[in-house]
PDB file of C-alpha atoms in Angstrom:
ATOM      1  CA  MET A   1      41.684 -61.667-163.353  1.00 50.00           C
ATOM      2  CA  SER A   2      43.639 -58.904-164.471  1.00 49.00           C
ATOM      3  CA  ALA A   3      40.882 -58.332-167.702  1.00 52.00           C
ATOM      4  CA  ALA A   4      38.145 -58.393-164.797  1.00 50.00           C
ATOM      5  CA  VAL A   5      40.126 -55.781-162.674  1.00 47.00           C
ATOM      6  CA  GLY A   6      40.521 -53.845-166.133  1.00 49.00           C
ATOM      7  CA  ALA A   7      37.278 -53.920-167.241  1.00 49.00           C
ATOM      8  CA  ARG A   8      35.831 -52.845-165.086  1.00 46.00           C
ATOM      9  CA  ASP A   9      37.781 -49.781-163.958  1.00 45.00           C
ATOM     10  CA  ASP A  10      37.235 -48.627-167.910  1.00 48.00           C
ATOM     11  CA  GLU A  11      33.063 -48.919-166.771  1.00 45.00           C
ATOM     12  CA  ARG A  12      34.195 -46.131-164.000  1.00 45.00           C
ATOM     13  CA  GLY A  13      36.401 -43.837-166.236  1.00 47.00           C
ATOM     14  CA  LEU A  14      40.008 -42.622-165.641  1.00 46.00           C
ATOM     15  CA  PRO A  15      39.670 -41.756-161.944  1.00 44.00           C
ATOM     16  CA  ALA A  16      38.243 -44.909-160.806  1.00 45.00           C
ATOM     17  CA  SER A  17      41.792 -45.536-161.426  1.00 44.00           C
ATOM     18  CA  LEU A  18      44.072 -43.015-160.435  1.00 39.00           C
ATOM     19  CA  GLU A  19      41.383 -43.308-157.042  1.00 43.00           C
ATOM     20  CA  THR A  20      43.055 -46.964-156.502  1.00 45.00           C
ATOM     21  CA  ALA A  21      46.618 -45.501-156.888  1.00 47.00           C
ATOM     22  CA  GLU A  22      46.438 -43.218-154.959  1.00 50.00           C
ATOM     23  CA  GLY A  23      45.061 -45.762-152.071  1.00 55.00           C
ATOM     24  CA  PRO A  24      43.679 -43.777-148.913  1.00 57.00           C
ATOM     25  CA  PRO A  25      46.888 -41.927-147.675  1.00 64.00           C
ATOM     26  CA  ALA A  26      47.026 -39.585-150.254  1.00 58.00           C
ATOM     27  CA  ARG A  27      43.024 -38.694-149.659  1.00 54.00           C
ATOM     28  CA  ALA A  28      43.904 -38.237-146.540  1.00 59.00           C
ATOM     29  CA  ARG A  29      46.281 -35.798-147.661  1.00 57.00           C
ATOM     30  CA  ARG A  30      43.827 -34.555-150.379  1.00 51.00           C
ATOM     31  CA  LEU A  31      41.891 -34.342-147.863  1.00 52.00           C
ATOM     32  CA  ALA A  32      43.362 -31.936-145.092  1.00 57.00           C
ATOM     33  CA  ALA A  33      44.968 -30.238-147.663  1.00 52.00           C
ATOM     34  CA  VAL A  34      41.021 -29.290-148.417  1.00 45.00           C
ATOM     35  CA  ARG A  35      40.444 -28.767-144.664  1.00 52.00           C
ATOM     36  CA  GLN A  36      43.333 -26.776-144.799  1.00 54.00           C
ATOM     37  CA  GLY A  37      42.875 -24.233-146.897  1.00 47.00           C
ATOM     38  CA  VAL A  38      39.009 -23.650-146.004  1.00 42.00           C
ATOM     39  CA  ARG A  39      40.061 -22.526-142.505  1.00 52.00           C
ATOM     40  CA  LYS A  40      42.536 -20.411-143.494  1.00 49.00           C
ATOM     41  CA  GLY A  41      40.176 -18.442-145.595  1.00 46.00           C
ATOM     42  CA  GLY A  42      37.435 -18.321-142.868  1.00 48.00           C
ATOM     43  CA  GLU A  43      40.513 -16.991-140.210  1.00 55.00           C
ATOM     44  CA  SER A  44      41.435 -13.950-143.258  1.00 58.00           C
ATOM     45  CA  ALA A  45      38.013 -13.462-143.664  1.00 58.00           C
ATOM     46  CA  LYS A  46      37.523 -13.250-139.939  1.00 65.00           C
ATOM     47  CA  ALA A  47      40.565 -10.871-139.606  1.00 69.00           C
ATOM     48  CA  GLY A  48      39.164  -9.045-142.393  1.00 71.00           C
ATOM     49  CA  ILE A  49      35.918  -8.673-140.587  1.00 72.00           C
ATOM     50  CA  GLY A  50      37.767  -7.592-137.099  1.00 77.00           C
ATOM     51  CA  TYR A  51      39.519  -5.154-138.991  1.00 80.00           C
ATOM     52  CA  LEU A  52      36.444  -3.487-140.387  1.00 81.00           C
ATOM     53  CA  ALA A  53      35.283  -4.211-136.766  1.00 83.00           C
ATOM     54  CA  ASP A  54      38.158  -1.850-135.570  1.00 85.00           C
ATOM     55  CA  ARG A  55      38.102   0.837-138.195  1.00 87.00           C
ATOM     56  CA  VAL A  56      34.423   1.520-137.708  1.00 88.00           C
ATOM     57  CA  ILE A  57      34.950   1.563-133.578  1.00 88.00           C
ATOM     58  CA  GLU A  58      37.702   4.494-134.249  1.00 89.00           C
ATOM     59  CA  THR A  59      35.392   6.442-135.998  1.00 90.00           C
ATOM     60  CA  ALA A  60      32.650   6.314-134.482  1.00 91.00           C
ATOM     61  CA  PRO A  61      33.878   9.325-131.934  1.00 91.00           C
ATOM     62  CA  ARG A  62      34.599  11.669-134.836  1.00 92.00           C
ATOM     63  CA  VAL A  63      31.164  11.220-136.578  1.00 93.00           C
ATOM     64  CA  PRO A  64      30.335  15.339-136.395  1.00 93.00           C
ATOM     65  CA  VAL A  65      26.712  15.446-134.794  1.00 95.00           C
ATOM     66  CA  ARG A  66      24.322  18.633-135.518  1.00 96.00           C
ATOM     67  CA  ASP A  67      22.289  19.296-131.980  1.00 96.00           C
ATOM     68  CA  LEU A  68      18.177  19.377-131.291  1.00 97.00           C
ATOM     69  CA  PRO A  69      19.481  23.299-131.910  1.00 96.00           C
ATOM     70  CA  THR A  70      20.923  23.895-134.586  1.00 96.00           C
ATOM     71  CA  LEU A  71      18.708  20.901-136.017  1.00 97.00           C
ATOM     72  CA  ARG A  72      15.851  23.260-135.282  1.00 96.00           C
ATOM     73  CA  LYS A  73      16.990  25.937-137.131  1.00 96.00           C
ATOM     74  CA  GLN A  74      18.514  24.389-140.514  1.00 96.00           C
ATOM     75  CA  PHE A  75      14.657  23.011-140.547  1.00 97.00           C
ATOM     76  CA  PRO A  76      12.732  25.783-138.735  1.00 97.00           C
ATOM     77  CA  GLY A  77       8.817  25.272-138.416  1.00 96.00           C
ATOM     78  CA  LEU A  78       9.066  21.445-137.916  1.00 97.00           C
ATOM     79  CA  GLY A  79       7.562  19.173-135.192  1.00 97.00           C
ATOM     80  CA  PRO A  80      10.174  16.329-134.096  1.00 97.00           C
ATOM     81  CA  GLU A  81       8.552  13.235-136.314  1.00 98.00           C
ATOM     82  CA  GLN A  82       9.016  15.808-139.557  1.00 98.00           C
ATOM     83  CA  ILE A  83      12.354  16.413-138.639  1.00 98.00           C
ATOM     84  CA  ALA A  84      13.021  12.760-137.921  1.00 98.00           C
ATOM     85  CA  ASP A  85      11.789  11.998-141.804  1.00 97.00           C
ATOM     86  CA  LYS A  86      14.222  14.402-143.411  1.00 97.00           C
ATOM     87  CA  LEU A  87      17.036  12.691-141.367  1.00 97.00           C
ATOM     88  CA  VAL A  88      16.367   9.663-142.191  1.00 97.00           C
ATOM     89  CA  ALA A  89      15.866  10.333-146.137  1.00 96.00           C
ATOM     90  CA  GLY A  90      19.089  11.776-146.316  1.00 95.00           C
ATOM     91  CA  ALA A  91      20.706   9.188-145.087  1.00 94.00           C
ATOM     92  CA  ALA A  92      19.306   6.136-146.729  1.00 93.00           C
ATOM     93  CA  ASN A  93      20.048   9.086-150.049  1.00 90.00           C
ATOM     94  CA  GLY A  94      23.811   9.052-148.576  1.00 89.00           C
ATOM     95  CA  THR A  95      23.697   5.329-148.628  1.00 84.00           C
ATOM     96  CA  SER A  96      21.905   4.580-151.755  1.00 83.00           C
ATOM     97  CA  THR A  97      24.640   6.390-153.906  1.00 80.00           C
ATOM     98  CA  VAL A  98      27.395   4.412-150.952  1.00 71.00           C
ATOM     99  CA  GLY A  99      25.439   1.105-152.807  1.00 52.00           C
ATOM    100  CA  ALA A 100      25.111   2.278-156.106  1.00 50.00           C
ATOM    101  CA  GLY A 101      29.224   2.925-155.799  1.00 50.00           C
ATOM    102  CA  ILE A 102      29.458  -0.549-155.028  1.00 49.00           C
ATOM    103  CA  GLY A 103      27.257  -2.184-157.570  1.00 49.00           C
ATOM    104  CA  ALA A 104      29.066  -0.285-160.239  1.00 46.00           C
ATOM    105  CA  ALA A 105      32.390  -0.945-160.041  1.00 46.00           C
ATOM    106  CA  ALA A 106      31.947  -4.962-159.655  1.00 47.00           C
ATOM    107  CA  MET A 107      30.722  -5.003-163.170  1.00 44.00           C
ATOM    108  CA  LEU A 108      33.165  -3.856-163.941  1.00 44.00           C
ATOM    109  CA  PRO A 109      35.545  -6.518-166.650  1.00 47.00           C
ATOM    110  CA  VAL A 110      37.946  -5.677-163.244  1.00 43.00           C
ATOM    111  CA  PRO A 111      36.643  -5.130-160.052  1.00 43.00           C
ATOM    112  CA  PRO A 112      39.252  -2.621-158.693  1.00 45.00           C
ATOM    113  CA  ALA A 113      39.831  -2.960-155.914  1.00 45.00           C
ATOM    114  CA  MET A 114      37.302  -4.750-154.421  1.00 44.00           C
ATOM    115  CA  PRO A 115      38.725  -6.006-150.799  1.00 56.00           C
ATOM    116  CA  ALA A 116      39.419  -2.349-149.976  1.00 64.00           C
ATOM    117  CA  GLU A 117      36.811  -0.941-152.205  1.00 64.00           C
ATOM    118  CA  LEU A 118      34.644  -2.520-149.759  1.00 67.00           C
ATOM    119  CA  ALA A 119      36.526  -1.346-147.196  1.00 72.00           C
ATOM    120  CA  ALA A 120      35.933   1.450-147.089  1.00 75.00           C
ATOM    121  CA  GLU A 121      32.337   1.839-147.892  1.00 75.00           C
ATOM    122  CA  ILE A 122      31.462  -0.873-145.113  1.00 78.00           C
ATOM    123  CA  ILE A 123      33.417   2.027-142.635  1.00 83.00           C
ATOM    124  CA  GLY A 124      30.995   5.126-144.916  1.00 85.00           C
ATOM    125  CA  VAL A 125      27.908   3.253-144.329  1.00 87.00           C
ATOM    126  CA  ALA A 126      28.120   2.175-140.598  1.00 88.00           C
ATOM    127  CA  ALA A 127      29.315   6.809-140.474  1.00 91.00           C
ATOM    128  CA  ILE A 128      26.366   7.695-142.227  1.00 93.00           C
ATOM    129  CA  GLU A 129      24.031   5.211-139.758  1.00 93.00           C
ATOM    130  CA  LEU A 130      26.153   6.122-137.228  1.00 94.00           C
ATOM    131  CA  LYS A 131      25.103   9.852-137.293  1.00 95.00           C
ATOM    132  CA  LEU A 132      21.727   9.671-138.367  1.00 97.00           C
ATOM    133  CA  ILE A 133      20.832   7.488-134.224  1.00 97.00           C
ATOM    134  CA  ALA A 134      22.498  10.518-132.201  1.00 97.00           C
ATOM    135  CA  GLU A 135      21.262  13.222-134.276  1.00 97.00           C
ATOM    136  CA  LEU A 136      17.082  10.665-134.047  1.00 97.00           C
ATOM    137  CA  HIS A 137      17.595  10.504-130.115  1.00 97.00           C
ATOM    138  CA  GLU A 138      18.681  14.932-130.336  1.00 97.00           C
ATOM    139  CA  VAL A 139      15.132  15.478-131.760  1.00 97.00           C
ATOM    140  CA  TYR A 140      13.815  12.691-129.947  1.00 97.00           C
ATOM    141  CA  GLY A 141      15.472  14.337-126.690  1.00 95.00           C
ATOM    142  CA  LEU A 142      17.111  11.521-125.344  1.00 95.00           C
ATOM    143  CA  ARG A 143      20.439  12.753-125.522  1.00 94.00           C
ATOM    144  CA  PRO A 144      23.283   9.426-123.456  1.00 91.00           C
ATOM    145  CA  PRO A 145      25.017  11.167-120.697  1.00 88.00           C
ATOM    146  CA  GLY A 146      28.607  11.788-120.736  1.00 86.00           C
ATOM    147  CA  GLY A 147      30.951  13.431-123.674  1.00 87.00           C
ATOM    148  CA  SER A 148      31.598  12.646-126.610  1.00 88.00           C
ATOM    149  CA  ALA A 149      33.496   8.935-125.657  1.00 86.00           C
ATOM    150  CA  GLN A 150      30.271   8.026-123.807  1.00 87.00           C
ATOM    151  CA  ARG A 151      28.119   9.819-126.282  1.00 91.00           C
ATOM    152  CA  SER A 152      29.602   7.364-128.880  1.00 90.00           C
ATOM    153  CA  THR A 153      29.883   4.345-127.077  1.00 88.00           C
ATOM    154  CA  ALA A 154      25.516   4.624-127.049  1.00 90.00           C
ATOM    155  CA  TYR A 155      25.441   4.676-130.910  1.00 92.00           C
ATOM    156  CA  LEU A 156      27.727   1.753-131.429  1.00 89.00           C
ATOM    157  CA  THR A 157      25.593  -0.557-129.315  1.00 87.00           C
ATOM    158  CA  SER A 158      22.168   0.641-130.687  1.00 90.00           C
ATOM    159  CA  TRP A 159      23.734   0.149-134.076  1.00 90.00           C
ATOM    160  CA  THR A 160      24.845  -2.924-133.716  1.00 86.00           C
ATOM    161  CA  GLN A 161      21.322  -3.245-131.849  1.00 86.00           C
ATOM    162  CA  GLU A 162      19.538  -2.101-133.865  1.00 88.00           C
ATOM    163  CA  ARG A 163      18.220  -0.033-130.488  1.00 90.00           C
ATOM    164  CA  GLY A 164      17.367   3.184-130.091  1.00 92.00           C
ATOM    165  CA  ILE A 165      18.983   4.267-126.203  1.00 85.00           C
ATOM    166  CA  ASP A 166      16.237   4.348-122.966  1.00 81.00           C
ATOM    167  CA  VAL A 167      18.767   7.206-121.607  1.00 78.00           C
ATOM    168  CA  THR A 168      16.192   7.288-117.714  1.00 71.00           C
ATOM    169  CA  LYS A 169      17.960   3.724-117.646  1.00 73.00           C
ATOM    170  CA  PRO A 170      21.424   3.984-118.134  1.00 68.00           C
ATOM    171  CA  GLY A 171      21.936   0.271-116.440  1.00 67.00           C
ATOM    172  CA  THR A 172      20.133  -0.820-120.219  1.00 63.00           C
ATOM    173  CA  TYR A 173      23.866   0.356-121.429  1.00 67.00           C
ATOM    174  CA  ASN A 174      27.293   0.814-120.998  1.00 64.00           C
ATOM    175  CA  THR A 175      29.107   4.462-121.999  1.00 65.00           C
ATOM    176  CA  ALA A 176      32.339   3.008-120.704  1.00 66.00           C
ATOM    177  CA  LEU A 177      34.517   2.052-123.553  1.00 64.00           C
ATOM    178  CA  GLY A 178      37.091  -1.141-121.661  1.00 70.00           C
ATOM    179  CA  THR A 179      38.241  -3.601-122.920  1.00 75.00           C
ATOM    180  CA  GLN A 180      35.579  -6.439-122.298  1.00 73.00           C
ATOM    181  CA  MET A 181      33.411  -3.440-123.206  1.00 72.00           C
ATOM    182  CA  LYS A 182      34.993  -3.169-126.755  1.00 76.00           C
ATOM    183  CA  ARG A 183      35.057  -6.657-126.873  1.00 78.00           C
ATOM    184  CA  GLN A 184      31.470  -7.304-127.146  1.00 76.00           C
ATOM    185  CA  LEU A 185      31.139  -4.751-129.099  1.00 75.00           C
ATOM    186  CA  ARG A 186      33.136  -5.523-132.082  1.00 78.00           C
ATOM    187  CA  GLN A 187      31.690  -8.974-131.806  1.00 80.00           C
ATOM    188  CA  GLN A 188      28.795  -7.258-132.637  1.00 76.00           C
ATOM    189  CA  ILE A 189      29.161  -5.134-134.931  1.00 76.00           C
ATOM    190  CA  MET A 190      30.914  -8.700-136.531  1.00 73.00           C
ATOM    191  CA  LYS A 191      27.330 -10.473-136.798  1.00 73.00           C
ATOM    192  CA  ARG A 192      25.814  -7.468-138.146  1.00 70.00           C
ATOM    193  CA  MET A 193      28.622  -7.173-140.533  1.00 66.00           C
ATOM    194  CA  VAL A 194      27.960 -10.127-141.269  1.00 65.00           C
ATOM    195  CA  ARG A 195      24.534 -10.034-141.325  1.00 63.00           C
ATOM    196  CA  ASN A 196      25.130  -7.433-143.737  1.00 59.00           C
ATOM    197  CA  LEU A 197      27.714  -8.309-145.658  1.00 58.00           C
ATOM    198  CA  PRO A 198      25.614  -9.943-148.874  1.00 56.00           C
ATOM    199  CA  ASN A 199      23.781  -6.453-149.543  1.00 53.00           C
ATOM    200  CA  LEU A 200      26.766  -4.095-148.459  1.00 50.00           C
ATOM    201  CA  MET A 201      28.192  -6.217-151.472  1.00 51.00           C
ATOM    202  CA  PRO A 202      26.218  -6.468-154.670  1.00 48.00           C
ATOM    203  CA  PHE A 203      28.545  -8.420-156.981  1.00 46.00           C
ATOM    204  CA  MET A 204      27.153  -8.634-160.604  1.00 42.00           C
ATOM    205  CA  VAL A 205      24.460  -6.011-159.638  1.00 48.00           C
ATOM    206  CA  GLY A 206      25.099  -3.744-160.503  1.00 48.00           C
ATOM    207  CA  ALA A 207      24.719   0.159-159.353  1.00 49.00           C
ATOM    208  CA  VAL A 208      21.180   0.115-159.301  1.00 51.00           C
ATOM    209  CA  VAL A 209      20.053  -3.267-156.881  1.00 54.00           C
ATOM    210  CA  GLY A 210      23.026  -1.549-154.973  1.00 58.00           C
ATOM    211  CA  ALA A 211      21.595   1.720-153.421  1.00 69.00           C
ATOM    212  CA  ALA A 212      18.053   0.345-153.226  1.00 76.00           C
ATOM    213  CA  MET A 213      19.639  -2.786-150.889  1.00 77.00           C
ATOM    214  CA  ASN A 214      21.233   0.361-148.758  1.00 79.00           C
ATOM    215  CA  ARG A 215      17.921   2.363-148.924  1.00 85.00           C
ATOM    216  CA  ARG A 216      16.179  -0.474-147.291  1.00 88.00           C
ATOM    217  CA  ASP A 217      18.800  -1.495-145.037  1.00 87.00           C
ATOM    218  CA  THR A 218      19.200   1.961-144.321  1.00 91.00           C
ATOM    219  CA  ARG A 219      15.399   2.700-143.210  1.00 94.00           C
ATOM    220  CA  ALA A 220      14.151  -0.215-141.123  1.00 93.00           C
ATOM    221  CA  LEU A 221      17.078   0.855-138.662  1.00 94.00           C
ATOM    222  CA  ALA A 222      16.046   3.927-138.145  1.00 96.00           C
ATOM    223  CA  GLU A 223      12.438   3.033-138.546  1.00 97.00           C
ATOM    224  CA  ARG A 224      13.132   0.824-136.052  1.00 96.00           C
ATOM    225  CA  VAL A 225      15.263   2.360-133.668  1.00 96.00           C
ATOM    226  CA  ARG A 226      12.733   5.243-133.962  1.00 97.00           C
ATOM    227  CA  LYS A 227       9.793   2.744-132.500  1.00 96.00           C
ATOM    228  CA  ASP A 228      11.908   3.004-129.355  1.00 95.00           C
ATOM    229  CA  LEU A 229      12.864   6.655-129.326  1.00 96.00           C
ATOM    230  CA  ARG A 230       9.072   6.838-129.487  1.00 96.00           C
ATOM    231  CA  SER A 231       8.471   5.456-126.188  1.00 93.00           C
ATOM    232  CA  HIS A 232      10.550   6.784-123.895  1.00 91.00           C
ATOM    233  CA  GLN A 233      10.480  10.431-126.033  1.00 94.00           C
ATOM    234  CA  ILE A 234      11.095  14.379-123.889  1.00 94.00           C
ATOM    235  CA  PRO A 235       9.051  16.966-125.397  1.00 95.00           C
ATOM    236  CA  TRP A 236      10.952  19.753-126.529  1.00 96.00           C
ATOM    237  CA  ASP A 237       9.607  21.964-124.286  1.00 94.00           C
ATOM    238  CA  ALA A 238      10.247  19.636-121.441  1.00 94.00           C
ATOM    239  CA  LEU A 239      13.764  19.076-122.022  1.00 92.00           C
ATOM    240  CA  SER A 240      16.699  20.591-119.422  1.00 87.00           C
ATOM    241  CA  GLU A 241      18.176  22.525-121.687  1.00 85.00           C
ATOM    242  CA  LEU A 242      21.478  20.530-122.104  1.00 84.00           C
ATOM    243  CA  PRO A 243      24.806  22.349-123.754  1.00 88.00           C
ATOM    244  CA  PRO A 244      26.470  22.456-127.173  1.00 90.00           C
ATOM    245  CA  LEU A 245      27.745  19.184-128.797  1.00 91.00           C
ATOM    246  CA  GLU A 246      31.057  19.729-128.643  1.00 84.00           C
ATOM    247  CA  LYS A 247      33.103  18.875-132.279  1.00 83.00           C
ATOM    248  CA  PRO A 248      35.468  16.041-133.322  1.00 80.00           C
ATOM    249  CA  GLU A 249      38.454  17.021-132.534  1.00 73.00           C
ATOM    250  CA  ARG A 250      39.286  14.681-136.280  1.00 72.00           C
ATOM    251  CA  PRO A 251      36.045  14.998-137.854  1.00 72.00           C
ATOM    252  CA  GLU A 252      34.836  12.546-139.806  1.00 70.00           C
ATOM    253  CA  GLU A 253      32.261  13.369-141.869  1.00 66.00           C
ATOM    254  CA  PRO A 254      30.661   9.798-143.399  1.00 68.00           C
ATOM    255  CA  GLN A 255      31.387   9.925-147.877  1.00 57.00           C
ATOM    256  CA  ALA A 256      28.312   9.530-149.746  1.00 48.00           C
ATOM    257  CA  GLU A 257      30.915   9.285-152.875  1.00 40.00           C
ATOM    258  CA  PRO A 258      33.258   5.979-153.369  1.00 37.00           C
ATOM    259  CA  LYS A 259      37.014   6.286-152.306  1.00 40.00           C
ATOM    260  CA  PRO A 260      39.204   5.772-155.194  1.00 36.00           C
ATOM    261  CA  GLY A 261      41.502   3.098-154.853  1.00 37.00           C
ATOM    262  CA  ARG A 262      43.287  -0.487-155.352  1.00 36.00           C
ATOM    263  CA  LYS A 263      44.888  -1.420-152.005  1.00 40.00           C
ATOM    264  CA  GLU A 264      44.166  -4.883-150.187  1.00 38.00           C
ATOM    265  CA  LEU A 265      42.509  -4.457-147.189  1.00 41.00           C
ATOM    266  CA  GLY A 266      44.182  -3.908-144.121  1.00 39.00           C
ATOM    267  CA  SER A 267      46.892  -2.729-146.071  1.00 39.00           C
TER     268      SER A 267
END
């Protein structure tokens, strides 16, 4: 009998013998350990994305936005669509530079603190796109009502939902950044970041592909927002005079160049 068992073990190999020796309790402990590791990994990823979402919410009111008179002075003789084209091109170039920075860093033998690097670049892309969305609303004559905090919340909603704000229907968006609104906004930002994470983290693809992916995504976002804004556009000659946009107390200029650093995410 023992010879037959030995023969079967020889046929199935060493793992079969170990499995028999371990028994069900040992296998159950190993499976539980694997599940715990997966769960902890998921919790860490969720916490990291939550941290990034909070940072984007904090950054939004600090992004400097040019109002319509300033944009018309900087682009003399151009109409709304032409200025919008210029803004989209500039933003796409900015986010493509961010993508190139990530792609180039990922090609190094040992990526330099990729979690912290990636966090900085995700926030950088968000700032560039939030500035673009705000200035597109200015160009199409659709500045949301309220002060800087209310407008930045409206632009965050536009960014997470990837659509323009209809200022003629205040009930369609919420500019009060209360606890419930913050929770909803954080969830929206987390969903968008999870969906775009493969594009924002082009490991082993290099600078060229990283730049191309970010440029494509920014242009796609802009086109969706512009489509909505065009349907509610207010012509410049029909606009009532609006006050100049106030400057943020601590402006956060969107950075196109990757920031150096080797810190861990959230440190």
